[in-house]
């Protein structure tokens, strides 16, 4: 630790700190535009100037000067820094005046107004006049894709966007051309950005030069209600903030959560906003003569009750979708138990993970933050860039630090970091069984659903467990056996035991036929053969509703309070930010009302009572933001079921932008998908 005297306050800070960080430790506020804690240091805005006693007779950029670079006093006194002297004040006013020479000052029509760093710092550190009266610089606005709008007259050349795409996203989409006043920030040949994280540059931009295009001119920041919540577009459980105006969701922004997403979110998480209000189911429907018609709740319930009463328990099944909250699945599980049916499943994609093998067999056991401790990673049957872009950025962050060996078994893809390609399928994985352990302290497996949703998924999982044993992936103090899920509801469903009971059928078997009645709780990725009477309960008119005989309008994830468990087993709570449209209701409430009509009343009348029953049956759900770790010894329970197929692994996510009904209802996601497909075709040609 190094002692410093900052504005008369003595602090001890690590020598690797910058002066800016040291000043903040002492409680001093340092303005900045180009500096960001998660990006490399540029030192080009000069707003963070401070005075260093004994240093050069000029202000110093505190973001680019390290604590270890300071000299002690003549008698060994700690270095002295001033952040509020007349020299510093005059220097900051000069920098602000210089920054505003070319800024258009169009705050009344700028979407950044009210949450703009330039506005705030001009008020705090600027002056009320300027000495420059020349014409302002004019820069042509660039097209960089459907997600980010440019207004480059406002750009102050902080280069945060350039550094983000180069360092975090790993695509290098943004760059600078020209020098001095002629410098311009743009993409190569004004093409669309290719990163799945590109929307984050709008958050990073300290002025209004880069803004979310779909939300352009729609609302002011102070008009919106802010609700902390959890994302369900993938299984990572990123911390988000849902901003609403009235009953409408206006935008989704990231919240800081160091353990999960740091402060990034994917473009799908951010821009499915328009999909939340399109193709919505806002009333019950009943199929008559092959067509769905609007119906009253009681009419729909009576039709369901009649069909259930006429069916035997062995012919009744339930499938839960990828966006279901734990409370909704728990209510459906209780209802199926009262009906005497063992045909329940939350694995609509057919993954061979089973709760009976222990929690360690289906969790990301090392935790997401544990990626930064790994020194070797083997990626098996998945593409983290499409299945969990924020997790992929964490792997890239670790790779940039050096000393990380990455191997891939499965499809070749651009993962934004270098890797060794080890093979395409199970044969490549099998060669590591009996292999000598590598000279690595914390090796890690990341096994994707592309390897586990195949008919031989159980054999692949057993093969991976054996290979992990040979390579010391699981050892005292370290469990690097990780399953990467693609569905937000999957771990919660497995924790509940929402899988077939003794003699029960799984989701794929139910879909192929043999059922008289199927309760479909938001499962839109499964095919259900003709013959079964299907009750679809969900928020969007997607594939599941098209197949249904009765449609019950449910609430989307922004319209209900619900528990979700992410891929690492972290229990999180999503909050209600808006109300569902029309007659739509929360899924657990629909099931509770339906149970009354069926004569199988569920034992709760409120969400609080439901959660009390849930916590009694499964206590770990009560510990929010905590992970109940799986037992590493459980991995030995994974038994091989037949021999693995020699077919190559195929990644579970082909189109990143259209993976669920909310995304498929979004016109913004459709445009992004079309651009991505066009790039693939162009590369193939």
XYZ file of C-alpha atoms in Angstrom:
685
model
C 0.000 0.000 0.000
C 1.108 3.567 -0.692
C 0.347 6.609 1.442
C -0.936 9.770 -0.243
C -2.118 13.141 1.036
C -5.119 14.251 -1.039
C -6.651 17.623 -0.140
C -5.300 17.140 3.376
C -6.757 13.626 3.726
C -4.259 10.791 4.149
C -5.162 7.549 2.360
C -3.489 4.179 1.801
C -4.029 2.819 -1.708
C -2.461 0.030 -3.782
C 0.414 1.195 -6.007
C -1.417 -0.024 -9.140
C -4.200 2.525 -8.565
C -4.445 5.536 -10.814
C -4.468 8.960 -9.242
C -8.148 9.277 -10.146
C -9.009 6.146 -8.173
C -6.883 7.306 -5.253
C -8.670 10.662 -5.163
C -12.033 8.909 -5.092
C -10.817 6.789 -2.164
C -10.153 10.080 -0.342
C -13.697 11.263 -1.085
C -12.777 13.765 -3.796
C -14.994 13.990 -6.874
C -13.058 13.862 -10.126
C -14.885 14.662 -13.381
C -14.148 12.486 -16.401
C -15.399 11.673 -19.885
C -12.971 9.201 -21.423
C -12.083 7.197 -18.311
C -14.127 4.086 -17.541
C -13.287 1.478 -14.918
C -13.719 -1.471 -17.318
C -11.866 -0.005 -20.306
C -8.232 0.768 -20.994
C -6.947 4.242 -20.224
C -7.049 6.736 -23.094
C -6.279 10.019 -21.323
C -7.721 12.111 -24.121
C -10.516 14.216 -22.599
C -8.270 15.908 -19.962
C -11.227 16.629 -17.707
C -9.766 14.782 -14.712
C -6.908 17.237 -14.130
C -5.388 17.561 -10.643
C -2.371 19.348 -9.194
C 0.574 17.280 -7.935
C 2.865 19.008 -5.442
C 6.471 18.723 -6.493
C 5.477 17.664 -9.976
C 5.575 19.650 -13.215
C 4.077 23.146 -12.910
C 0.945 22.151 -14.778
C -2.155 20.077 -14.075
C -1.870 16.301 -14.453
C -4.405 13.903 -15.993
C -5.248 11.795 -12.953
C -6.636 8.859 -15.005
C -3.316 8.300 -16.774
C -0.936 8.887 -13.856
C -0.253 5.930 -11.572
C 0.250 6.130 -7.823
C 3.571 4.328 -8.221
C 4.772 7.147 -10.510
C 4.585 9.799 -7.763
C 7.673 10.966 -5.911
C 7.742 11.398 -2.127
C 8.657 14.711 -0.523
C 12.292 15.728 0.139
C 12.157 14.172 3.606
C 10.167 11.095 2.619
C 6.758 12.715 3.103
C 3.883 11.096 1.213
C 3.065 12.653 -2.183
C 0.573 15.503 -2.043
C -2.296 15.982 -4.519
C -4.773 18.841 -4.768
C -8.120 18.530 -6.563
C -9.656 21.949 -5.862
C -6.952 24.589 -6.209
C -7.333 27.659 -8.462
C -4.990 26.006 -10.988
C -7.204 22.905 -11.172
C -10.398 24.963 -11.362
C -9.067 27.121 -14.181
C -7.753 24.073 -16.061
C -11.076 22.233 -15.870
C -12.987 25.309 -16.993
C -10.637 25.592 -19.956
C -11.119 21.945 -20.899
C -14.898 22.274 -20.670
C -14.831 25.429 -22.763
C -12.747 23.615 -25.346
C -15.088 20.603 -25.406
C -18.073 22.877 -25.998
C -16.492 24.733 -28.930
C -17.952 22.265 -31.417
C -20.774 20.763 -29.388
C -24.133 21.755 -30.946
C -25.811 22.441 -27.574
C -29.075 20.884 -28.774
C -30.063 19.586 -25.331
C -33.800 20.332 -25.799
C -34.036 17.799 -28.637
C -31.411 15.323 -27.408
C -32.566 12.013 -25.910
C -29.582 12.111 -23.563
C -31.005 15.198 -21.869
C -31.471 14.678 -18.162
C -28.891 11.892 -17.897
C -25.986 13.438 -19.787
C -22.485 13.587 -18.321
C -21.660 16.649 -20.406
C -24.684 18.525 -19.044
C -23.863 17.614 -15.461
C -20.179 18.449 -15.654
C -20.748 21.675 -17.600
C -22.965 22.815 -14.732
C -20.419 21.810 -12.087
C -17.108 22.665 -13.748
C -17.888 24.958 -16.676
C -18.296 28.719 -17.089
C -21.245 30.744 -18.320
C -19.671 32.088 -21.500
C -17.284 31.191 -24.301
C -14.517 33.022 -26.123
C -15.021 31.089 -29.354
C -17.442 32.331 -32.001
C -16.256 30.442 -35.068
C -18.546 28.074 -36.952
C -19.004 24.721 -35.297
C -17.689 21.519 -36.828
C -20.256 19.540 -38.828
C -19.983 15.743 -39.023
C -22.178 13.464 -41.087
C -24.204 10.954 -39.076
C -23.091 7.378 -39.736
C -25.164 4.219 -40.098
C -23.835 1.636 -37.651
C -26.833 -0.703 -37.435
C -30.475 -0.857 -36.353
C -29.759 -0.594 -32.627
C -27.631 2.534 -32.215
C -28.436 5.972 -33.638
C -25.580 8.360 -34.320
C -25.524 12.123 -33.955
C -21.823 12.688 -34.440
C -21.920 16.489 -34.207
C -22.169 15.857 -30.465
C -19.159 13.519 -30.283
C -16.342 14.676 -27.987
C -13.888 11.942 -29.091
C -13.724 10.168 -25.754
C -13.262 6.855 -27.696
C -15.179 4.808 -25.112
C -17.149 3.129 -27.903
C -13.960 2.283 -29.810
C -12.353 0.731 -26.756
C -15.500 -1.203 -25.816
C -15.831 -2.901 -29.206
C -12.109 -3.682 -29.282
C -11.683 -4.874 -25.709
C -15.003 -6.112 -24.301
C -17.029 -7.083 -27.364
C -13.945 -8.253 -29.246
C -15.258 -7.297 -32.691
C -13.392 -4.023 -33.252
C -16.418 -2.583 -35.046
C -15.741 1.062 -34.185
C -12.706 3.117 -35.067
C -11.440 6.645 -35.672
C -10.405 8.241 -38.947
C -8.695 11.574 -39.433
C -6.814 13.685 -36.907
C -7.577 16.643 -34.702
C -10.729 18.497 -35.699
C -11.161 16.147 -38.671
C -11.280 13.030 -36.512
C -14.508 11.014 -36.882
C -15.781 7.923 -35.071
C -17.443 5.343 -37.325
C -17.631 1.712 -38.373
C -15.651 0.381 -41.305
C -17.303 1.585 -44.553
C -20.385 2.690 -42.550
C -21.485 -0.928 -42.129
C -23.667 -2.314 -39.345
C -21.962 -3.440 -36.160
C -21.635 -7.188 -35.692
C -21.440 -7.562 -31.917
C -24.260 -8.996 -29.797
C -23.288 -6.418 -27.144
C -23.266 -3.308 -29.326
C -26.110 -1.566 -27.466
C -23.795 -1.020 -24.496
C -21.940 1.731 -26.353
C -25.044 3.918 -26.008
C -24.741 3.545 -22.224
C -21.031 4.310 -22.339
C -21.345 7.442 -24.490
C -21.062 10.434 -22.109
C -22.917 12.732 -24.542
C -25.769 12.226 -27.011
C -23.615 11.052 -29.924
C -24.702 7.404 -29.614
C -28.269 6.670 -28.582
C -30.609 3.645 -28.636
C -32.257 3.932 -32.051
C -35.538 2.082 -31.275
C -36.235 4.477 -28.380
C -35.377 7.641 -30.334
C -37.619 10.618 -29.409
C -40.057 8.448 -27.413
C -39.643 9.587 -23.808
C -37.595 11.642 -21.387
C -35.705 9.980 -18.577
C -37.608 11.805 -15.847
C -40.972 10.649 -17.204
C -40.243 6.983 -16.557
C -40.696 4.739 -13.541
C -37.554 2.686 -12.861
C -37.916 -0.909 -11.640
C -34.932 -3.180 -10.818
C -35.466 -6.653 -12.254
C -33.831 -9.721 -13.816
C -33.410 -10.620 -17.488
C -34.834 -13.880 -18.875
C -33.633 -13.749 -22.490
C -30.944 -16.292 -21.617
C -30.005 -18.288 -18.535
C -27.465 -15.805 -17.196
C -29.922 -13.760 -15.134
C -28.387 -10.362 -15.867
C -29.391 -7.510 -13.566
C -31.569 -5.043 -15.476
C -33.672 -1.955 -14.909
C -37.061 -1.785 -16.609
C -38.201 1.783 -17.336
C -41.934 2.245 -17.869
C -44.243 5.135 -18.660
C -47.798 4.359 -17.659
C -48.507 0.751 -18.657
C -45.846 0.634 -21.370
C -42.263 -0.591 -21.066
C -40.118 2.092 -22.711
C -36.598 0.704 -22.325
C -34.428 -1.846 -20.547
C -31.023 -0.898 -19.157
C -28.328 -2.843 -17.278
C -27.682 -2.696 -13.560
C -24.300 -3.405 -12.020
C -23.904 -6.952 -10.684
C -20.247 -7.918 -10.462
C -21.063 -11.591 -9.883
C -23.109 -11.998 -13.063
C -23.072 -9.353 -15.793
C -20.763 -6.658 -14.401
C -22.571 -3.793 -16.161
C -23.241 -5.220 -19.633
C -26.341 -6.748 -21.195
C -26.918 -8.326 -24.600
C -28.728 -6.577 -27.447
C -31.627 -9.023 -27.204
C -32.076 -8.217 -23.519
C -32.031 -4.495 -24.267
C -34.137 -4.248 -27.407
C -36.972 -6.776 -27.158
C -39.026 -3.901 -25.739
C -41.314 -3.631 -28.770
C -41.908 -7.387 -28.626
C -43.501 -6.989 -25.183
C -46.546 -5.257 -26.682
C -46.910 -7.014 -30.051
C -48.815 -10.262 -30.696
C -50.026 -10.241 -27.103
C -52.719 -12.589 -25.857
C -55.084 -10.379 -23.871
C -58.177 -12.608 -23.491
C -59.036 -16.312 -23.335
C -59.700 -18.143 -26.592
C -61.494 -21.395 -27.373
C -61.105 -23.402 -30.580
C -64.331 -24.151 -32.435
C -64.540 -25.667 -35.911
C -60.781 -25.372 -36.257
C -60.625 -21.666 -35.384
C -59.915 -19.833 -32.153
C -62.636 -17.485 -30.932
C -62.716 -15.159 -27.920
C -64.265 -16.732 -24.825
C -65.058 -15.854 -21.226
C -62.811 -17.160 -18.462
C -65.537 -19.432 -17.085
C -66.294 -20.839 -20.535
C -62.621 -21.662 -21.100
C -62.260 -23.193 -17.627
C -65.379 -25.341 -18.085
C -64.029 -26.683 -21.380
C -60.724 -27.582 -19.710
C -62.424 -29.185 -16.699
C -64.606 -31.340 -18.976
C -61.626 -32.614 -20.941
C -59.557 -33.316 -17.814
C -62.451 -35.144 -16.164
C -62.834 -37.385 -19.219
C -59.118 -38.263 -19.310
C -57.191 -40.711 -17.141
C -54.240 -39.362 -15.106
C -51.818 -41.357 -17.288
C -53.079 -39.412 -20.327
C -52.643 -35.935 -18.818
C -49.322 -34.110 -19.162
C -47.711 -30.712 -18.526
C -44.809 -28.953 -20.227
C -43.218 -25.750 -18.879
C -41.533 -23.270 -21.209
C -38.257 -21.401 -21.076
C -39.540 -18.102 -19.597
C -41.610 -19.508 -16.698
C -41.073 -18.240 -13.172
C -40.517 -20.798 -10.398
C -43.832 -19.880 -8.761
C -45.770 -20.678 -11.960
C -44.101 -24.068 -12.387
C -44.621 -24.887 -8.725
C -48.351 -24.155 -9.015
C -48.624 -26.331 -12.137
C -46.635 -29.099 -10.423
C -49.047 -29.060 -7.460
C -52.033 -29.164 -9.810
C -50.637 -32.137 -11.730
C -49.959 -33.877 -8.432
C -53.589 -33.439 -7.430
C -54.636 -34.892 -10.796
C -52.398 -37.903 -10.171
C -50.227 -37.380 -13.252
C -46.467 -38.015 -13.380
C -46.165 -36.588 -16.906
C -44.466 -33.261 -16.214
C -41.357 -31.786 -17.805
C -39.570 -28.423 -17.989
C -37.118 -29.612 -20.675
C -38.966 -28.830 -23.881
C -35.715 -29.008 -25.866
C -35.144 -32.601 -24.722
C -31.958 -31.982 -22.745
C -30.912 -35.077 -20.796
C -30.166 -33.279 -17.549
C -31.928 -34.793 -14.551
C -32.441 -33.440 -11.046
C -32.022 -36.966 -9.651
C -28.312 -36.828 -10.528
C -27.751 -34.000 -8.050
C -27.537 -30.264 -8.454
C -23.879 -30.305 -9.483
C -24.818 -32.241 -12.622
C -26.744 -29.305 -14.119
C -25.167 -26.129 -12.675
C -22.410 -23.803 -13.822
C -20.531 -24.950 -10.731
C -17.501 -22.676 -10.872
C -19.896 -19.662 -10.998
C -19.763 -17.022 -13.716
C -17.254 -14.904 -11.804
C -15.133 -18.053 -11.414
C -14.249 -17.807 -15.107
C -11.729 -15.133 -14.135
C -9.864 -17.714 -12.036
C -9.710 -20.396 -14.730
C -6.460 -21.160 -16.522
C -7.905 -23.630 -19.058
C -11.388 -23.807 -20.564
C -12.835 -26.528 -22.779
C -16.048 -25.489 -24.551
C -18.135 -28.529 -25.532
C -21.108 -28.331 -27.864
C -21.944 -24.659 -27.447
C -21.303 -21.196 -28.802
C -21.157 -18.855 -25.774
C -21.213 -15.823 -28.046
C -24.777 -16.668 -29.166
C -26.025 -18.548 -26.128
C -24.761 -16.114 -23.474
C -22.936 -13.078 -24.961
C -22.219 -11.516 -21.566
C -20.616 -14.742 -20.349
C -18.584 -14.848 -23.565
C -17.328 -11.337 -22.781
C -16.219 -12.618 -19.357
C -14.243 -15.412 -21.043
C -12.648 -12.832 -23.367
C -11.781 -10.660 -20.362
C -9.948 -13.590 -18.798
C -8.262 -14.426 -22.122
C -6.953 -10.857 -22.469
C -5.209 -11.210 -19.098
C -3.073 -13.984 -20.578
C -2.247 -17.492 -19.458
C -5.597 -18.982 -20.542
C -5.785 -22.067 -22.760
C -9.114 -22.412 -24.598
C -10.242 -25.495 -26.505
C -13.444 -26.071 -28.488
C -15.228 -29.318 -29.324
C -18.148 -28.727 -31.669
C -18.867 -26.186 -34.366
C -16.183 -23.721 -35.359
C -17.239 -20.132 -34.694
C -15.826 -16.676 -34.075
C -15.858 -16.474 -30.284
C -13.886 -13.165 -30.139
C -10.840 -14.940 -28.661
C -8.328 -17.491 -29.895
C -8.903 -21.181 -29.232
C -7.578 -24.585 -30.206
C -10.076 -26.601 -32.234
C -10.115 -30.107 -30.765
C -12.779 -31.835 -32.854
C -16.427 -31.870 -33.840
C -18.095 -34.506 -31.678
C -17.997 -37.176 -28.996
C -14.858 -38.847 -30.371
C -12.823 -35.724 -29.635
C -14.153 -35.673 -26.090
C -13.541 -39.389 -25.528
C -9.822 -39.027 -26.199
C -9.432 -37.102 -22.934
C -10.618 -40.043 -20.824
C -7.514 -41.503 -19.231
C -5.534 -38.490 -20.411
C -2.780 -37.222 -18.130
C -3.944 -34.173 -16.140
C -2.626 -30.916 -17.630
C -0.360 -28.619 -15.694
C -3.273 -26.349 -14.833
C -4.575 -25.343 -11.422
C -8.175 -24.477 -12.312
C -9.336 -26.138 -15.525
C -12.940 -25.746 -16.599
C -15.489 -27.509 -18.823
C -18.374 -25.517 -20.332
C -20.915 -27.980 -21.732
C -23.676 -26.558 -23.887
C -27.140 -27.758 -24.787
C -25.957 -28.614 -28.296
C -24.288 -31.660 -26.750
C -27.063 -32.519 -24.281
C -30.302 -32.161 -26.282
C -29.391 -34.971 -28.678
C -30.880 -38.450 -28.206
C -27.489 -39.536 -26.845
C -27.262 -36.521 -24.501
C -27.057 -38.690 -21.381
C -24.105 -40.601 -22.843
C -22.388 -37.315 -23.766
C -22.895 -35.989 -20.230
C -21.407 -39.179 -18.760
C -18.508 -38.951 -21.199
C -17.855 -35.348 -20.158
C -17.956 -36.341 -16.471
C -15.342 -39.043 -17.060
C -13.127 -36.670 -19.055
C -13.467 -34.085 -16.289
C -12.284 -36.673 -13.798
C -9.223 -37.471 -15.909
C -8.285 -33.808 -16.341
C -8.780 -32.864 -12.665
C -11.564 -30.452 -13.546
C -13.147 -31.307 -10.177
C -10.849 -31.204 -7.156
C -10.736 -29.932 -3.596
C -11.716 -26.265 -3.600
C -12.586 -26.192 -7.306
C -15.460 -27.562 -9.362
C -14.970 -26.637 -13.001
C -17.717 -28.905 -14.387
C -20.120 -26.362 -15.857
C -23.397 -26.655 -17.738
C -24.360 -23.603 -19.795
C -28.132 -23.369 -20.082
C -30.030 -21.392 -22.697
C -33.400 -21.191 -20.885
C -34.013 -18.873 -17.928
C -36.518 -21.310 -16.398
C -34.473 -24.498 -16.725
C -32.458 -24.551 -13.497
C -35.482 -23.458 -11.453
C -37.543 -26.257 -13.020
C -34.859 -28.848 -12.294
C -34.565 -27.578 -8.710
C -38.325 -28.055 -8.324
C -38.136 -31.553 -9.744
C -40.388 -30.557 -12.631
C -39.376 -33.701 -14.512
C -41.249 -36.943 -15.186
C -42.098 -39.003 -12.115
C -42.002 -42.785 -12.004
C -43.540 -44.088 -15.218
C -44.030 -40.533 -16.529
C -43.336 -39.276 -20.052
C -40.901 -36.503 -20.925
C -41.753 -33.443 -23.027
C -40.640 -34.846 -26.382
C -42.550 -38.089 -25.799
C -45.684 -36.181 -24.854
C -45.341 -34.064 -27.976
C -45.168 -37.113 -30.220
C -48.573 -38.373 -29.088
C -50.294 -40.608 -26.570
C -51.683 -37.780 -24.423
C -55.334 -36.786 -24.166
C -54.699 -33.457 -22.401
C -51.516 -31.360 -22.328
C -51.046 -28.252 -20.186
C -48.602 -26.064 -22.113
C -47.187 -23.389 -19.802
C -45.485 -21.042 -22.273
C -43.609 -23.773 -24.192
C -43.305 -22.404 -27.740
C -40.340 -24.426 -28.996
C -41.979 -27.858 -28.932
C -44.088 -29.640 -31.568
C -47.260 -31.322 -30.289
C -48.792 -33.946 -32.556
C -52.516 -33.832 -33.403
C -54.856 -35.678 -31.075
C -54.174 -34.139 -27.684
C -56.354 -31.375 -26.224
C -53.820 -28.588 -25.583
C -54.266 -25.814 -23.029
C -51.759 -23.068 -23.804
C -51.057 -20.526 -21.105
C -48.721 -17.739 -22.152
C -48.225 -14.117 -23.088
C -47.712 -14.177 -26.875
C -49.535 -15.620 -29.860
C -46.653 -17.796 -30.971
C -46.292 -21.451 -31.941
C -47.834 -22.780 -28.722
C -50.985 -20.675 -29.095
C -51.401 -21.722 -32.735
C -51.529 -25.372 -31.698
C -53.777 -24.840 -28.653
C -57.424 -25.739 -28.194
C -57.770 -23.328 -25.282
C -55.600 -20.218 -24.880
C -55.289 -18.537 -21.470
C -53.635 -15.070 -21.386
C -50.615 -14.938 -19.089
C -48.256 -12.159 -18.013
C -44.827 -11.479 -19.514
C -41.756 -11.397 -17.274
C -41.915 -7.602 -16.878
C -45.536 -7.861 -15.696
C -45.178 -10.173 -12.715
C -43.057 -10.767 -9.673
C -41.296 -14.083 -10.101
C -38.303 -16.117 -8.981
C -35.701 -17.275 -11.492
C -32.574 -19.367 -10.980
C -29.708 -18.665 -13.350
C -27.295 -21.132 -14.909
C -24.964 -21.037 -11.885
C -27.825 -21.725 -9.451
C -28.203 -18.148 -8.198
C -31.750 -17.442 -6.973
C -32.991 -14.047 -8.177
C -36.272 -12.149 -8.117
C -37.793 -10.335 -11.090
C -40.109 -7.477 -10.174
C -43.319 -6.323 -11.809
C -42.702 -3.129 -13.768
C -46.020 -2.929 -15.643
C -49.413 -4.614 -15.716
C -50.467 -7.241 -18.268
C -52.827 -6.114 -21.046
C -56.559 -6.753 -21.156
C -57.727 -9.808 -19.221
C -54.256 -11.332 -18.928
C -53.279 -12.526 -15.451
C -50.245 -13.926 -13.693
C -49.842 -17.611 -14.478
C -50.025 -18.875 -10.889
C -53.304 -16.960 -10.399
C -54.805 -18.550 -13.525
C -53.857 -22.023 -12.300
C -55.308 -21.278 -8.870
C -58.634 -20.190 -10.400
C -58.657 -23.163 -12.776
C -58.059 -25.599 -9.919
C -61.275 -24.401 -8.265
C -63.341 -25.135 -11.368
C -61.715 -28.566 -11.706
C -62.483 -29.421 -8.087
C -58.764 -29.686 -7.250
C -58.268 -26.490 -5.265
C -54.645 -25.454 -4.797
C -53.623 -24.619 -1.197
C -52.906 -20.894 -1.587
C -54.862 -17.708 -2.284
C -52.042 -15.206 -2.741
C -48.514 -14.971 -4.045
C -47.219 -14.729 -0.483
C -49.010 -17.968 0.467
C -47.684 -19.686 -2.661
C -44.133 -18.626 -1.821
C -44.527 -19.819 1.757
C -45.438 -23.271 0.430
C -42.580 -23.101 -2.091
C -40.003 -22.180 0.556
C -41.260 -24.929 2.844
C -40.839 -27.543 0.126
C -37.603 -26.092 -1.292
C -35.882 -23.846 1.295
C -33.036 -22.700 -0.971
C -35.461 -20.564 -3.042
C -35.842 -18.235 -0.051
C -32.155 -17.227 -0.145
C -32.173 -14.524 -2.825
C -28.930 -13.765 -4.666
C -27.334 -16.829 -3.083
C -26.112 -20.065 -4.628
C -26.777 -23.414 -2.989
C -23.733 -25.213 -4.362
C -24.046 -28.735 -5.670
C -22.052 -31.599 -4.229
C -19.106 -32.484 -6.456
C -19.545 -36.119 -5.456
C -22.900 -36.091 -7.267
C -21.064 -36.061 -10.583
C -20.264 -39.716 -9.988
C -24.014 -40.409 -10.190
C -24.057 -39.511 -13.873
C -24.340 -42.921 -15.463
C -23.758 -43.648 -19.118
C -26.899 -44.529 -21.063
C -25.686 -46.260 -24.182
C -22.862 -45.309 -26.486
C -22.552 -41.746 -27.811
C -23.266 -41.067 -31.471
C -20.390 -40.073 -33.729
C -22.371 -37.187 -35.258
C -20.819 -33.741 -34.725
C -22.278 -31.413 -32.113
C -24.674 -28.752 -33.420
C -25.030 -25.575 -31.350
C -28.387 -25.078 -29.655
C -28.833 -21.470 -30.800
C -28.738 -20.806 -34.527
C -30.378 -17.366 -34.623
C -29.424 -15.357 -31.542
C -32.128 -12.755 -32.108
C -35.189 -15.059 -32.404
C -34.958 -17.571 -29.576
C -38.272 -16.992 -27.753
C -41.788 -15.671 -28.436
C -41.059 -12.154 -27.132
C -38.020 -11.824 -29.409
C -39.929 -13.232 -32.379
C -42.637 -10.601 -31.855
C -40.061 -7.797 -32.010
C -39.563 -6.018 -35.327
C -36.177 -4.756 -34.092
C -34.988 -8.313 -33.473
C -36.328 -9.339 -36.897
C -34.221 -6.620 -38.527
C -31.119 -7.694 -36.584
C -31.750 -11.319 -37.560
C -32.052 -10.419 -41.243
C -28.763 -8.483 -41.082
C -26.985 -11.404 -39.391
C -28.279 -13.879 -41.977
C -27.188 -11.545 -44.760
C -23.659 -11.444 -43.353
C -23.551 -15.253 -43.191
C -24.700 -15.574 -46.810
C -22.225 -12.937 -47.937
C -19.383 -14.762 -46.179
C -20.464 -18.055 -47.780
C -20.356 -16.497 -51.239
